[in-house]
XYZ file of C-alpha atoms in Angstrom:
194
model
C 0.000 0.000 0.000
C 3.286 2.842 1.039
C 4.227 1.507 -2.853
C 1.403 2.686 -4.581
C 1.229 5.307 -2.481
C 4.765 6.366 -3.349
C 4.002 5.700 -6.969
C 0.866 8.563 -6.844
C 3.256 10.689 -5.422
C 5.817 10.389 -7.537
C 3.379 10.839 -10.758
C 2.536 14.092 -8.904
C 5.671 15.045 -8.837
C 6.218 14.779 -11.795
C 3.458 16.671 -13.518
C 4.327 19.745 -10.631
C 8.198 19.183 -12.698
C 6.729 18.916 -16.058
C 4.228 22.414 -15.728
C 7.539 24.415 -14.171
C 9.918 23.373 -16.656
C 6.775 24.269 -19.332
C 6.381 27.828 -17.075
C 10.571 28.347 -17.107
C 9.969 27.749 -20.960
C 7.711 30.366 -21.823
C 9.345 32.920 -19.117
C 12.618 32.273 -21.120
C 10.685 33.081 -24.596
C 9.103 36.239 -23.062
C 12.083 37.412 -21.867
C 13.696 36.991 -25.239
C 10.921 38.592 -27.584
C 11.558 41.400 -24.485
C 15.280 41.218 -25.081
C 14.382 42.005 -28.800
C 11.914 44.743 -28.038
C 14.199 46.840 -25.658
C 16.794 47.389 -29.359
C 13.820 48.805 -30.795
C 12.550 51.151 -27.589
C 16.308 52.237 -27.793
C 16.279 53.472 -31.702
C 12.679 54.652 -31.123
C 14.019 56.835 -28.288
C 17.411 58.103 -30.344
C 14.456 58.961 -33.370
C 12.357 61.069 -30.868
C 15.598 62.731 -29.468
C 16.561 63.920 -33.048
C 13.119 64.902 -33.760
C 13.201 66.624 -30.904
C 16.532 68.612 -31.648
C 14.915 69.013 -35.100
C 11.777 70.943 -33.087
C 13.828 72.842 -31.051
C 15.807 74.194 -33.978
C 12.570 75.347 -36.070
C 11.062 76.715 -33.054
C 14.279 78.725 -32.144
C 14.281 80.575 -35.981
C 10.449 81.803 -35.411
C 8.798 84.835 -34.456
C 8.237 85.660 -30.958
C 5.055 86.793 -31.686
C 4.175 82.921 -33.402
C 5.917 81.147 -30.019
C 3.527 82.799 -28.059
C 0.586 81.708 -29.987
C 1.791 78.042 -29.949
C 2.109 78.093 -26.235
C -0.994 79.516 -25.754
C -2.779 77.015 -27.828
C -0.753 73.614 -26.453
C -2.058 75.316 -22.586
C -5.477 75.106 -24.252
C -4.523 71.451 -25.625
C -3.290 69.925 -22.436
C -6.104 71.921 -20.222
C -8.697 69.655 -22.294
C -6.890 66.552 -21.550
C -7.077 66.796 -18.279
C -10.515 67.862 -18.047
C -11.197 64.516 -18.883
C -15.101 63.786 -20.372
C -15.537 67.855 -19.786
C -12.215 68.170 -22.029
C -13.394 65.462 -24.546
C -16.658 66.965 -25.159
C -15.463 70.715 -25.634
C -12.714 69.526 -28.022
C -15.367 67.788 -30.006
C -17.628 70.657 -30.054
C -14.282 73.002 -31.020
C -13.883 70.057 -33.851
C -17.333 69.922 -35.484
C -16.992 73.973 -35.413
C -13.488 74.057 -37.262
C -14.755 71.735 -39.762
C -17.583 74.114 -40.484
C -15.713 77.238 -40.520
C -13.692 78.664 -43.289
C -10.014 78.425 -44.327
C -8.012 81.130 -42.091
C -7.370 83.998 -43.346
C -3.717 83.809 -45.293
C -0.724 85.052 -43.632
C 2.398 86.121 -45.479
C 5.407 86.736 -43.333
C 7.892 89.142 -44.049
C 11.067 87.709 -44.419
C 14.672 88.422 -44.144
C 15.455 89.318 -47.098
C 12.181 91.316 -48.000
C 13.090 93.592 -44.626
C 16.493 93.793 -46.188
C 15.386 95.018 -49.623
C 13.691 98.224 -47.772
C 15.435 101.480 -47.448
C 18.167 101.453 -44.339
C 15.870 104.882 -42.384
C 12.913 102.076 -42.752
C 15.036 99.430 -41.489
C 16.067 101.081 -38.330
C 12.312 102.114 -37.239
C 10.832 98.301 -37.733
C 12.292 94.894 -36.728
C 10.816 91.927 -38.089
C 8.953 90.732 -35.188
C 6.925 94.020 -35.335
C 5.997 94.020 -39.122
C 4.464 89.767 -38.969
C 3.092 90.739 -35.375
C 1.408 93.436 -37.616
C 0.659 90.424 -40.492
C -1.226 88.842 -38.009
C -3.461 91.767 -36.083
C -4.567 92.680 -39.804
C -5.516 89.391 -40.646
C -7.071 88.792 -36.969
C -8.732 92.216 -37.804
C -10.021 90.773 -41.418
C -10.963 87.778 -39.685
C -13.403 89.420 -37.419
C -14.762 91.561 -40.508
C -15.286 88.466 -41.743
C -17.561 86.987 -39.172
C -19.539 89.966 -38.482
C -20.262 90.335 -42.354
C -21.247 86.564 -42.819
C -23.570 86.922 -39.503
C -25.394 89.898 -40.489
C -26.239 88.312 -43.809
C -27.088 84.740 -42.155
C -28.582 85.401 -38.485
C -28.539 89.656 -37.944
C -30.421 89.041 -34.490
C -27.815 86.928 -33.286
C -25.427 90.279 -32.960
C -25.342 92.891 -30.320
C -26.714 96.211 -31.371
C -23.348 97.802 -31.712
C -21.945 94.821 -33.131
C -24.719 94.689 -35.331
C -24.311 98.849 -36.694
C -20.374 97.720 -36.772
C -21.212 94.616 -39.336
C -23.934 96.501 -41.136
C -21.518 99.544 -42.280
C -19.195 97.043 -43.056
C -21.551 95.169 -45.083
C -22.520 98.429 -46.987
C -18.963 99.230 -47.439
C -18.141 95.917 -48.864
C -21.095 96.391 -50.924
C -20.585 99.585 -52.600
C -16.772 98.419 -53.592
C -17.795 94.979 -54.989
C -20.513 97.248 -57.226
C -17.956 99.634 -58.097
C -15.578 96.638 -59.040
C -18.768 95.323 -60.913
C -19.547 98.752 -62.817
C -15.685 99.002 -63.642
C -15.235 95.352 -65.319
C -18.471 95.926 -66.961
C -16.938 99.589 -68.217
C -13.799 97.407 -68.809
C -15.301 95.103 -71.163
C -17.415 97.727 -73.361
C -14.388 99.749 -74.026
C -12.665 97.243 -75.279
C -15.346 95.807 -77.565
C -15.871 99.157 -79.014
């Protein structure tokens, strides 16, 4: 009776062997697809280093003025994710309402050389910070116009009185030059057929 008893034991044993060697087995194979992974981490982090540098380097060469508008709107950015759900549903809302607005209004930077092709008593007055800090009021400034035009055409009750005598002379103005521009090209074209 020990015998057999012995013998269950002993096939016990071994099956408790068997399932650790078949454990040690796949701990050695994780740890050498890990082995394999930690070479790739490693060039992934050299790749985001250089990127990185590469960053740095544009970000050094632009405007002040530009800096300050990408810091402002990576605060915005990282304020939303961590408002969680709050966050997620304002940045979908701010989504759905780029996708239905317009392109932005086009800005052309001065450059270098354009500053340097001015006269020197020019030069000394303006830096180039000031004349693209000026690029983008004006086309902040055109951008507004912009809005207050299309709203008093779409939805006028939507704007505040003064907004709304604001948009309205604006509307007229744009009016009477895109009829002037008419009446000219229509002048244009008669004069040249006579």
């Amino acid at each position: 009776k020990s015998k057999g008893l012995f013998q269950q034991e002993l096939v016990g044993l071994e099956a408790n062997v068997r399932a650790l060697e078949q454990h040690v087995a796949h701990l050695k194979a994780f740890l050498k697809q890990e082995d394999a992974s930690v070479s790739k981490v490693q060039a992934l982090l050299e790749a985001c280093r250089l990127q990185n540098q590469d960053i740095q380097g544009i970000e050094s060469s632009m405007p002040p003025h530009v800096q300050t508008a990408m810091l402002a709107a990576d605060t915005k950015q990282a304020t939303q994710l961590r408002g969680g759900k709050e966050g997620r549903d304002q940045s979908k809302k701010e989504v759905n309402a780029t996708q239905k607005k317009k392109k932005p209004v086009p800005r052309w930077y001065v450059t270098e050389a354009e500053l340097a092709s001015i006269s020197s008593y020019m030069r000394g007055r303006v830096t180039l910070e000031k004349i693209n800090a000026a690029v983008d009021e004006m086309a902040k400034h055109a951008e507004m116009n912009n809005r207050l035009i299309t709203t008093i055409r779409a939805q006028p009750s939507k704007l505040a009185p003064a907004e709304r005598k604001r948009a309205t002379d604006l509307l007229h103005s744009v009016a009477v030059r895109q009829s002037v521009a008419a009446t000219n090209t229509v002048l244009y074209i008669l004069n040249q057929q006579s």
